mmCIF file of C-alpha atoms and ligand atoms in Angstrom:
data_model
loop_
_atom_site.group_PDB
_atom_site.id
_atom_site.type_symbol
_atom_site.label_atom_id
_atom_site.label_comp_id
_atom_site.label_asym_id
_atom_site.label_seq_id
_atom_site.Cartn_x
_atom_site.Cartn_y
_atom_site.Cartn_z
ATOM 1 C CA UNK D 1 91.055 136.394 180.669
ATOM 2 C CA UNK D 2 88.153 133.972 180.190
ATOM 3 C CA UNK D 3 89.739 130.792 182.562
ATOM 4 C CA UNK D 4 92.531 129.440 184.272
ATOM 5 C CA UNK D 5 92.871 126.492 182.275
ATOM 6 C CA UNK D 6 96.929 126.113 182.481
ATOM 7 C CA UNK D 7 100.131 128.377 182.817
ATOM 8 C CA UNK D 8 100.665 127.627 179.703
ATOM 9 C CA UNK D 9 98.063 129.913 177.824
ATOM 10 C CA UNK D 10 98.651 133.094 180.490
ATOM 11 C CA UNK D 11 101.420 135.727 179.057
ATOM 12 C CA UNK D 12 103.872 137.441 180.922
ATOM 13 C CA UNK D 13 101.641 140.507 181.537
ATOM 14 C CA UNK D 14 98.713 138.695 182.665
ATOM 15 C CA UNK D 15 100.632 136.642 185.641
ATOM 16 C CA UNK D 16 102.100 139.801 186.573
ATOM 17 C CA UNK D 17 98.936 141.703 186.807
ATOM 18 C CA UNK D 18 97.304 138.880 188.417
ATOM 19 C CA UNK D 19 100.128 138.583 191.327
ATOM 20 C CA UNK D 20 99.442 142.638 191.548
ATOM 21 C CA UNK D 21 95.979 142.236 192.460
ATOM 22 C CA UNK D 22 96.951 138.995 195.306
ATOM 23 C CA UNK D 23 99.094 141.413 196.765
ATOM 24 C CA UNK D 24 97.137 144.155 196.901
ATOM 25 C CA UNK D 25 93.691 141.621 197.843
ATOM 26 C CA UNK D 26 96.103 139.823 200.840
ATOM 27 C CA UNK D 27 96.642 143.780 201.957
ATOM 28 C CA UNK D 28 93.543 144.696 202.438
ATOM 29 C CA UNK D 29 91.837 141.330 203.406
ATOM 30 C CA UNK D 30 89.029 142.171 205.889
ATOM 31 C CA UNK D 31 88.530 146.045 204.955
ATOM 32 C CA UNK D 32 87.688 145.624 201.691
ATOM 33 C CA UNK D 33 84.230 146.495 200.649
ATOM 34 C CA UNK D 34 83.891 145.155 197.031
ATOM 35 C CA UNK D 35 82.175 142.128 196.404
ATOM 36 C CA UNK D 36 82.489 141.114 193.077
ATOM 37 C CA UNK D 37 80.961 137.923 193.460
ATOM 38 C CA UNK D 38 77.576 138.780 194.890
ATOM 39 C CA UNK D 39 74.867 136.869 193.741
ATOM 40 C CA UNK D 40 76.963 134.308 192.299
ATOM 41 C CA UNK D 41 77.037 130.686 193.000
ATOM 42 C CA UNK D 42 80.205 129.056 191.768
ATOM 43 C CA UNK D 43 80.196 125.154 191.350
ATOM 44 C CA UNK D 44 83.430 123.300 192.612
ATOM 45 C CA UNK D 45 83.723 119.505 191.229
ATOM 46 C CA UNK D 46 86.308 117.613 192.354
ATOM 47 C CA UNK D 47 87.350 114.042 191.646
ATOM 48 C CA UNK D 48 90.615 113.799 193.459
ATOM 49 C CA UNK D 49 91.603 114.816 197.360
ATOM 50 C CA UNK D 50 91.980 118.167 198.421
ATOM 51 C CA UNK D 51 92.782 120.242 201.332
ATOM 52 C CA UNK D 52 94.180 123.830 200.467
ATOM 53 C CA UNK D 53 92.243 124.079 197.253
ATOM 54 C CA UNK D 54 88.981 123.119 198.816
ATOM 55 C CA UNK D 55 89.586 125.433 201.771
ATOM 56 C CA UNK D 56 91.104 128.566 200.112
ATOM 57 C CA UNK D 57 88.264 128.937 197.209
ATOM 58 C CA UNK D 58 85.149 128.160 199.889
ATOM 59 C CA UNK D 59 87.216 130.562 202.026
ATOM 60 C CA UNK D 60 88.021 133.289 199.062
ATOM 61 C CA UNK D 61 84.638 133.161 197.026
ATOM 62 C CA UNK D 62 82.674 133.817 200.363
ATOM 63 C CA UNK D 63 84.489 136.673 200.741
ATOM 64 C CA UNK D 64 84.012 138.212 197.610
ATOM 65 C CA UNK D 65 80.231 137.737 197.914
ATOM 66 C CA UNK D 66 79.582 134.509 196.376
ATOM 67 C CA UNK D 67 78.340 131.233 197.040
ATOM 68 C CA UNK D 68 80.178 127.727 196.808
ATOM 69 C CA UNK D 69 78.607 124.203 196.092
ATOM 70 C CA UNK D 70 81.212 121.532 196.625
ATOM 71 C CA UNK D 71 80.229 118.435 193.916
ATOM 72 C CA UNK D 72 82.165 115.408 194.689
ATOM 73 C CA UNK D 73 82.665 113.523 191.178
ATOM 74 C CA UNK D 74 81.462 110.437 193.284
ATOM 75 C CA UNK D 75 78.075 112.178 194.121
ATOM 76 C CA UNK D 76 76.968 114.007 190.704
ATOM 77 C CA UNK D 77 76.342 111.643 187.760
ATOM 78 C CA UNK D 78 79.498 112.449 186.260
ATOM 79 C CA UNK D 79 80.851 109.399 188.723
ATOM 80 C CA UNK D 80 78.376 107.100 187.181
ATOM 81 C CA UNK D 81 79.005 107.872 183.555
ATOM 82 C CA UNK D 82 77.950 111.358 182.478
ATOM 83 C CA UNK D 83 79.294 112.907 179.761
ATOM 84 C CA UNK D 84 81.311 115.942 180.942
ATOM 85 C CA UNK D 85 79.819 118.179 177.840
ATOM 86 C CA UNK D 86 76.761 117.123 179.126
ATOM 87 C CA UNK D 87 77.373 118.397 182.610
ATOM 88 C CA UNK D 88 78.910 120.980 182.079
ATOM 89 C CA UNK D 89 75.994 122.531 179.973
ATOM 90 C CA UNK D 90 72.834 121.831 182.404
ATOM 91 C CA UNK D 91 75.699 123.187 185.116
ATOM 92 C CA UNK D 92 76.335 126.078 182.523
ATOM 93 C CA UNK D 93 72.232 127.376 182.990
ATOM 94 C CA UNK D 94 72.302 127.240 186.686
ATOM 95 C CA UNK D 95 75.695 128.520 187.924
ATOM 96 C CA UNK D 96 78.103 131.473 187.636
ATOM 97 C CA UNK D 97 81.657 129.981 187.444
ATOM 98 C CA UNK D 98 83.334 126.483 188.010
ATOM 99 C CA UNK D 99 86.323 125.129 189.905
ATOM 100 C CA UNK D 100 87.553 121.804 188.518
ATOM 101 C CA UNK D 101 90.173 119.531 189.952
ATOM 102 C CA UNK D 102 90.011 116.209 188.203
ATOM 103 C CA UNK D 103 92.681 114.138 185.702
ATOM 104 C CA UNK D 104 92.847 114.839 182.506
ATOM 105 C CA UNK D 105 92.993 118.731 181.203
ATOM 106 C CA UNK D 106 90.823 118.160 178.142
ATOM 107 C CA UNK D 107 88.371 117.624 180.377
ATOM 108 C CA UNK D 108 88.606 121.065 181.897
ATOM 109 C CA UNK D 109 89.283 122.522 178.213
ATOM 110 C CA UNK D 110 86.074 120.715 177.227
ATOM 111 C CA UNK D 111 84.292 122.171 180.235
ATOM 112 C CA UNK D 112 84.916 125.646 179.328
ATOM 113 C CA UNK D 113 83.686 124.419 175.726
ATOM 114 C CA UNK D 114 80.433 123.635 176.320
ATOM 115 C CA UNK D 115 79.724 125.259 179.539
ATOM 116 C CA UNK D 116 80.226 128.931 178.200
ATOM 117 C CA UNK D 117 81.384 129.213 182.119
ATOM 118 C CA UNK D 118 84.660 130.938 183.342
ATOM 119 C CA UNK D 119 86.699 127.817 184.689
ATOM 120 C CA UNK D 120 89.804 127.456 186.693
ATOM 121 C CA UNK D 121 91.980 124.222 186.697
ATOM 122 C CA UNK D 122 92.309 123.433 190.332
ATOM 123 C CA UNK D 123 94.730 120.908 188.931
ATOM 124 C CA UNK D 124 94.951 118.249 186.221
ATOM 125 C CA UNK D 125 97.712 115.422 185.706
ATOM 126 C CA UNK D 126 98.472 118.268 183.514
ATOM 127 C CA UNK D 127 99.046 121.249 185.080
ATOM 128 C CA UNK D 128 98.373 122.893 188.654
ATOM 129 C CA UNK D 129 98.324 126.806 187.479
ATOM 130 C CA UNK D 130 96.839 128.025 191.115
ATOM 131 C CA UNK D 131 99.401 126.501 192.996
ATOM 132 C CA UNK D 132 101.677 128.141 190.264
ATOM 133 C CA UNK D 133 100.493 131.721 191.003
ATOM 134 C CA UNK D 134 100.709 131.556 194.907
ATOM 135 C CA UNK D 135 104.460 130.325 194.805
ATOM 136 C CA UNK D 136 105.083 133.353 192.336
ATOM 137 C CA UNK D 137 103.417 135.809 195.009
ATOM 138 C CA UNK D 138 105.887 133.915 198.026
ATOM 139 C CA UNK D 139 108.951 134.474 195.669
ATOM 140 C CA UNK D 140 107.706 138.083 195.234
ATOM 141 C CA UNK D 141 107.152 138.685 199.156
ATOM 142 C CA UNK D 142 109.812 136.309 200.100
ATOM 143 C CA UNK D 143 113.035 137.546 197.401
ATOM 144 C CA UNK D 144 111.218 140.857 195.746
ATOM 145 C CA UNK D 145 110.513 138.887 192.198
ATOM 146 C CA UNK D 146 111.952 136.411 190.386
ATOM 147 C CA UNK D 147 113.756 138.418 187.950
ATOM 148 C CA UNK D 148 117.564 137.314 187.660
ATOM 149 C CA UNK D 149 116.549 134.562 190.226
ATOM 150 C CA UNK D 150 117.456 131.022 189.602
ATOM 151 C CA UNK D 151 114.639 128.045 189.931
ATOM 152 C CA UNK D 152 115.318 124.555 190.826
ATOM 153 C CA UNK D 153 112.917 121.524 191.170
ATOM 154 C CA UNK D 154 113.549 118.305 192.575
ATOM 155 C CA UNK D 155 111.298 115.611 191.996
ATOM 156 C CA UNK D 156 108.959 114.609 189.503
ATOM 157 C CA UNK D 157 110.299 115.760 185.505
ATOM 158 C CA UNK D 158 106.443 115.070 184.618
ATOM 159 C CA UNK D 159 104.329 116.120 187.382
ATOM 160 C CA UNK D 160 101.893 118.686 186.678
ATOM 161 C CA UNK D 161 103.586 121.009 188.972
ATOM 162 C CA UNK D 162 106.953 120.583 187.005
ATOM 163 C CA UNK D 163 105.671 121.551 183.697
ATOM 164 C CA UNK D 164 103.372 124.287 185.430
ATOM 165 C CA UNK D 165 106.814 125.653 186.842
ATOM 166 C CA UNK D 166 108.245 125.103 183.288
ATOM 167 C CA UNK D 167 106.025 127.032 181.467
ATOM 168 C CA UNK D 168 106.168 129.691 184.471
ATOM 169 C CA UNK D 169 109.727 130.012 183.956
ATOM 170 C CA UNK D 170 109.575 130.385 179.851
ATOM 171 C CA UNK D 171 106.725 133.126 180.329
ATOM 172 C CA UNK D 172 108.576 135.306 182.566
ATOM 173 C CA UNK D 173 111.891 134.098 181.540
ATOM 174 C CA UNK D 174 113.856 132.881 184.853
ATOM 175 C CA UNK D 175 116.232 129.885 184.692
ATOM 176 C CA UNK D 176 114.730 126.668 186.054
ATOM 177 C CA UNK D 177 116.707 123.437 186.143
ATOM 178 C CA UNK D 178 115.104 120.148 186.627
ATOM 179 C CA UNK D 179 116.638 117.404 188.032
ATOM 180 C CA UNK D 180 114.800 113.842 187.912
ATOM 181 C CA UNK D 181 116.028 110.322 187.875
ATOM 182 C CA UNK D 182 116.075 108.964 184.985
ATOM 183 C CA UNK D 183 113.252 107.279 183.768
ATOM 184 C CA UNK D 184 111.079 110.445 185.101
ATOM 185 C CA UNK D 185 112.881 112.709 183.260
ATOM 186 C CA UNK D 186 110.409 115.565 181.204
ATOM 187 C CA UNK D 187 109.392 113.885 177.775
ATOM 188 C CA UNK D 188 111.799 115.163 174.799
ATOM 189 C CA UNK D 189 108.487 116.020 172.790
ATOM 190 C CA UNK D 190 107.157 118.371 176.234
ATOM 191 C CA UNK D 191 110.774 120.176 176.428
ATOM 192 C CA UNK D 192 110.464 120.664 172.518
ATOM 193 C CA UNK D 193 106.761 122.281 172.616
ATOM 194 C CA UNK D 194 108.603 124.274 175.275
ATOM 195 C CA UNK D 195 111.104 125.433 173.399
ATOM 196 C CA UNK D 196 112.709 127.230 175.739
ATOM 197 C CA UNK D 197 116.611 127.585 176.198
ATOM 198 C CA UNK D 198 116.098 128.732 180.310
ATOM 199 C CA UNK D 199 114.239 125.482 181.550
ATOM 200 C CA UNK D 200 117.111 122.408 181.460
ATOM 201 C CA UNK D 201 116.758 118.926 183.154
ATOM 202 C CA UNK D 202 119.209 116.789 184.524
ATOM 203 C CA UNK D 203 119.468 113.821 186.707
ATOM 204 C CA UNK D 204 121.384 115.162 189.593
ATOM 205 C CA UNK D 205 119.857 117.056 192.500
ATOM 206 C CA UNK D 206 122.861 118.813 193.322
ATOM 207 C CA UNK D 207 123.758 120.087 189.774
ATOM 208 C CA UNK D 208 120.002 121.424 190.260
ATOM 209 C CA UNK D 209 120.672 123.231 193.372
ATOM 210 C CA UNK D 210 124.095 124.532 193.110
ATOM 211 C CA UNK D 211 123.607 128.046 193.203
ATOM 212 C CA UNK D 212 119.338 128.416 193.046
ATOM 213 C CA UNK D 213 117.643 130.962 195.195
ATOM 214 C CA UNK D 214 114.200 129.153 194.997
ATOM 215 C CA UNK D 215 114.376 125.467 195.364
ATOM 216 C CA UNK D 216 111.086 123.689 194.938
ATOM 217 C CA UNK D 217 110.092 119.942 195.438
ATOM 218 C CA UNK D 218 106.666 117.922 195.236
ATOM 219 C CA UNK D 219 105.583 114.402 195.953
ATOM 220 C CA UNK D 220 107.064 111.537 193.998
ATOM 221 C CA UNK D 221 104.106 110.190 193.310
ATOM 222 C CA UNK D 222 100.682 112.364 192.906
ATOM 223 C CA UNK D 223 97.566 111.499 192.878
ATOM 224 C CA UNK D 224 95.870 108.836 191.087
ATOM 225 C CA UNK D 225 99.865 107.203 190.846
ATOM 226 C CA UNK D 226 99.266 105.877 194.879
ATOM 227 C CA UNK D 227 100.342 102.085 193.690
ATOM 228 C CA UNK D 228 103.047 103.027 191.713
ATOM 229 C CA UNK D 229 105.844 101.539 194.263
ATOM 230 C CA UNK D 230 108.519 100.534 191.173
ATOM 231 C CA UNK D 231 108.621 104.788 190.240
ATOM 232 C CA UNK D 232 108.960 105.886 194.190
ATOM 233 C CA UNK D 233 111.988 103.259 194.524
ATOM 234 C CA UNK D 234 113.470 105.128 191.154
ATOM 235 C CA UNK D 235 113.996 108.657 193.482
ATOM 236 C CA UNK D 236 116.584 107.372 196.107
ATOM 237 C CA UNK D 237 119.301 110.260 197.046
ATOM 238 C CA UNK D 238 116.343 112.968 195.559
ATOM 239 C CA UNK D 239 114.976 113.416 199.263
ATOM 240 C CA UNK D 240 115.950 117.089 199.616
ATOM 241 C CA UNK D 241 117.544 117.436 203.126
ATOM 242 C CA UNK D 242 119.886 120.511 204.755
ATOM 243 C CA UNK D 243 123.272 118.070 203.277
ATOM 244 C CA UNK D 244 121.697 117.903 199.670
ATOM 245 C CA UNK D 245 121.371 122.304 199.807
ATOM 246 C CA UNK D 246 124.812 123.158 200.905
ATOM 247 C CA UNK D 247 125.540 124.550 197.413
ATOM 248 C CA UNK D 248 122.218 126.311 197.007
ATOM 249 C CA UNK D 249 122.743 130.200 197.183
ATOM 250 C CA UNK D 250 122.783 132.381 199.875
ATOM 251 C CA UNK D 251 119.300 133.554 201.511
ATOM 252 C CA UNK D 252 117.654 130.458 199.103
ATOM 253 C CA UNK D 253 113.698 129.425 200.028
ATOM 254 C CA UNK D 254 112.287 126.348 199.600
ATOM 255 C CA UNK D 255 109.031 125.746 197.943
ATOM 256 C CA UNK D 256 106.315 122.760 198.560
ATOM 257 C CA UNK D 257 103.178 123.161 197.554
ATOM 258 C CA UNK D 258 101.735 120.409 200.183
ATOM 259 C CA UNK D 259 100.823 117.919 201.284
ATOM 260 C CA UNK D 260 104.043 116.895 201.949
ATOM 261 C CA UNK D 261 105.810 113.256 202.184
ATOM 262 C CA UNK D 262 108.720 113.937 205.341
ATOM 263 C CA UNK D 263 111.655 111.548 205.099
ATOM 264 C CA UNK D 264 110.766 111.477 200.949
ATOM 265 C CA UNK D 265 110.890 114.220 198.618
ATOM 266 C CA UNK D 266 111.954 116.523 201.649
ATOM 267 C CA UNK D 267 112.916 115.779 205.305
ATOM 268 C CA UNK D 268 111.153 116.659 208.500
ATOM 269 C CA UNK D 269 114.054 118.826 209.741
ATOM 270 C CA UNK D 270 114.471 120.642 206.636
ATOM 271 C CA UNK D 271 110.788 121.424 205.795
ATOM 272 C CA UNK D 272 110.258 122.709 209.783
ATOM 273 C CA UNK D 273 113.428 124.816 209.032
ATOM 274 C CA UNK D 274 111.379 126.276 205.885
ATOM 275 C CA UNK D 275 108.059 126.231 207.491
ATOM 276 C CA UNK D 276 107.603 129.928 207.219
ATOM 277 C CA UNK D 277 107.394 129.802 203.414
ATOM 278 C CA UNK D 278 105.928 126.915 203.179
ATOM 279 C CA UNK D 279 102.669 127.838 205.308
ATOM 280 C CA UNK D 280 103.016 131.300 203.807
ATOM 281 C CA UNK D 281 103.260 129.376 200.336
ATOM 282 C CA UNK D 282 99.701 127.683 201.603
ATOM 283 C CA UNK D 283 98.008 130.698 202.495
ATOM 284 C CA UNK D 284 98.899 132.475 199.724
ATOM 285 C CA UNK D 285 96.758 129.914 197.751
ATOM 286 C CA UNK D 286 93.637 132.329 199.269
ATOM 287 C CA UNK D 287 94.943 135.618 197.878
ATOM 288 C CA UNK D 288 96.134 133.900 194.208
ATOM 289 C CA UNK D 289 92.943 132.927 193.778
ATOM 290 C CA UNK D 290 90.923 135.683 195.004
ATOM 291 C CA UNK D 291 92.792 137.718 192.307
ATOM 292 C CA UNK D 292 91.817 135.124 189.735
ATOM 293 C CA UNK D 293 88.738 135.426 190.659
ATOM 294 C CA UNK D 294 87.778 139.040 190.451
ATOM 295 C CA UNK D 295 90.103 139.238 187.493
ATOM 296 C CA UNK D 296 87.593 136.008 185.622
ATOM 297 C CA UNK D 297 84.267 138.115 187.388
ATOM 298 C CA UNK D 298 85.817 141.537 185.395
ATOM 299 C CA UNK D 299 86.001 140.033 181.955
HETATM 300 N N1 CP L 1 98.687 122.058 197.119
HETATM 301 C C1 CP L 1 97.433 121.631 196.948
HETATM 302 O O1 CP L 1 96.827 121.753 195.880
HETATM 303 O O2 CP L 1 96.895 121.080 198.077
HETATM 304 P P1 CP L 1 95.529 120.267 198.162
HETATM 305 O O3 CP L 1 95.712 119.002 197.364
HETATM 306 O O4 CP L 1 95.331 120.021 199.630
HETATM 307 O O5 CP L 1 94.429 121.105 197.592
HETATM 308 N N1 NVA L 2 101.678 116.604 192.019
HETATM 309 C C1 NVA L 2 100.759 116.526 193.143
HETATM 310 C C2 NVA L 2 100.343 117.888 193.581
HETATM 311 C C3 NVA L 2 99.459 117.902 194.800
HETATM 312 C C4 NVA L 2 98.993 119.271 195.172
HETATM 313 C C5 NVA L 2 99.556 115.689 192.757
HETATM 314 O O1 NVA L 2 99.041 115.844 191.638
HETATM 315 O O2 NVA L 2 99.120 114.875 193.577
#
């Protein structure tokens, strides 16, 4: 493995592996002795919010030995106009490894072009892959693995953590049913590059639920979509709530990948009922990505 670019490109094999190594990193956090990363300086450019990501890879790459340099887009010339090629190759001479969270996912693709860097996707409008391995290591801790396990999300049909979790669910072949209203439904041409018979979408949050052992929601509108008041009024009744789960299965979790929107996509009583997974779900952001990055240091 060269980057994280997008669930999409990992295979079966490598997630596994990679959830392996979190477990085994989160186990001995503190007595380890390796540091993989020393010497290193890894670059971290973001041009959207963050709390978690920011946190858990300053947090994680200091303990493997490196060094972090945070690079606000709005402070680097890349917020005044910069080409990101060109960026990414003076950044490419000077640094070890780069952590991108920005919009569009050829510009992480094209990052990793010209930057001959390892680069993780801290999340694109495309796809939010680290997110996508720390829920995998909660289901894993939480239910024992996802095998046999049945996936719902409730929210967004085009958010990048939906199609993350869609691609998840084709590579290590769970069910996952989407439900979406209507007009945010996942596009017919995404669901055919998909091709995948386990992942189907509907518009009704119950159908979704009804029998699902991980149930899974995220903000109706993400970042960079703030304004968009005419899609938020299109998700009434997909608030999920204790009422809207009485036909999920028995000894279900529920998933959010924060920062969460109470008395929206989720309620306040029903995400403090689930607040043990969904902090653990947080945390586990620090042990995903440690893994990813001693696995990215390795190759
Ligand atoms: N879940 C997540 O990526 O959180 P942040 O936006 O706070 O990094
Ligand atoms: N879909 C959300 C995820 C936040 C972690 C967004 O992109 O804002």
């Amino acid at each position: 493995m060269k980057h994280l670019l997008s669930i999409e490109e990992l295979s079966a094999d490598e997630i596994t592996n990679l959830i392996d190594d979190a477990m085994r990193l989160k186990a001995w956090r503190g007595r380890d002795t390796e540091r993989p990363l020393a010497g290193q300086t890894w670059a971290m450019i973001f041009t959207k919010s963050s709390t978690r990501t920011r946190v858990s890879f300053e947090v994680g790459i200091r303990e493997l030995g490196g060094f972090t340099m945070f690079l606000s887009s709005n402070d680097i010339q890349l917020g005044r106009g910069e080409p990101i090629k060109d960026t990414a190759r003076v950044l490419g001479r000077m640094v070890h490894g780069v952590i991108i969270r920005t919009f569009a996912q050829q510009d992480v693709i094209d990052f990793a072009k010209y930057s001959k860097l390892p680069v993780i996707n801290a999340l694109t409008d495309d796809e939010h892959p680290c997110q996508i391995l720390a829920d995998l290591l909660t289901v894993r801790e939480k239910l024992g693995g996802w095998e046999g396990r049945k996936f719902a999300f409730v929210g967004d049909g085009f958010s990048n953590m939906t199609r993350s979790w869609m691609w998840a669910a084709k590579r290590l072949g769970f069910q996952l049913k989407v439900a979406s209203p209507q007009n945010c439904q996942p596009p017919a041409a995404f669901l055919k590059a998909l091709d995948c018979d386990l992942v189907s979408v509907c518009e009704d949050p119950r159908e979704a639920i009804a029998g699902a052992d991980v149930i899974n929601t995220d903000v109706w509108l993400s970042m960079g979509q703030e304004g968009q008041k005419e899609k938020e009024a299109e998700f009434k009744g997909f608030e999920l709530n204790s009422s809207l789960l009485t036909g999920a299965a028995k000894g279900h979790i529920v998933l959010h990948c924060l920062p969460a929107y109470r008395g929206k996509e989720i309620s306040e009583e029903l995400l403090e009922n689930h607040a043990d997974t969904i902090f653990q779900q947080a945390e586990n952001r620090l042990h995903a990505q440690k893994a990813i990055l001693v696995e990215l240091t390795r190759a």
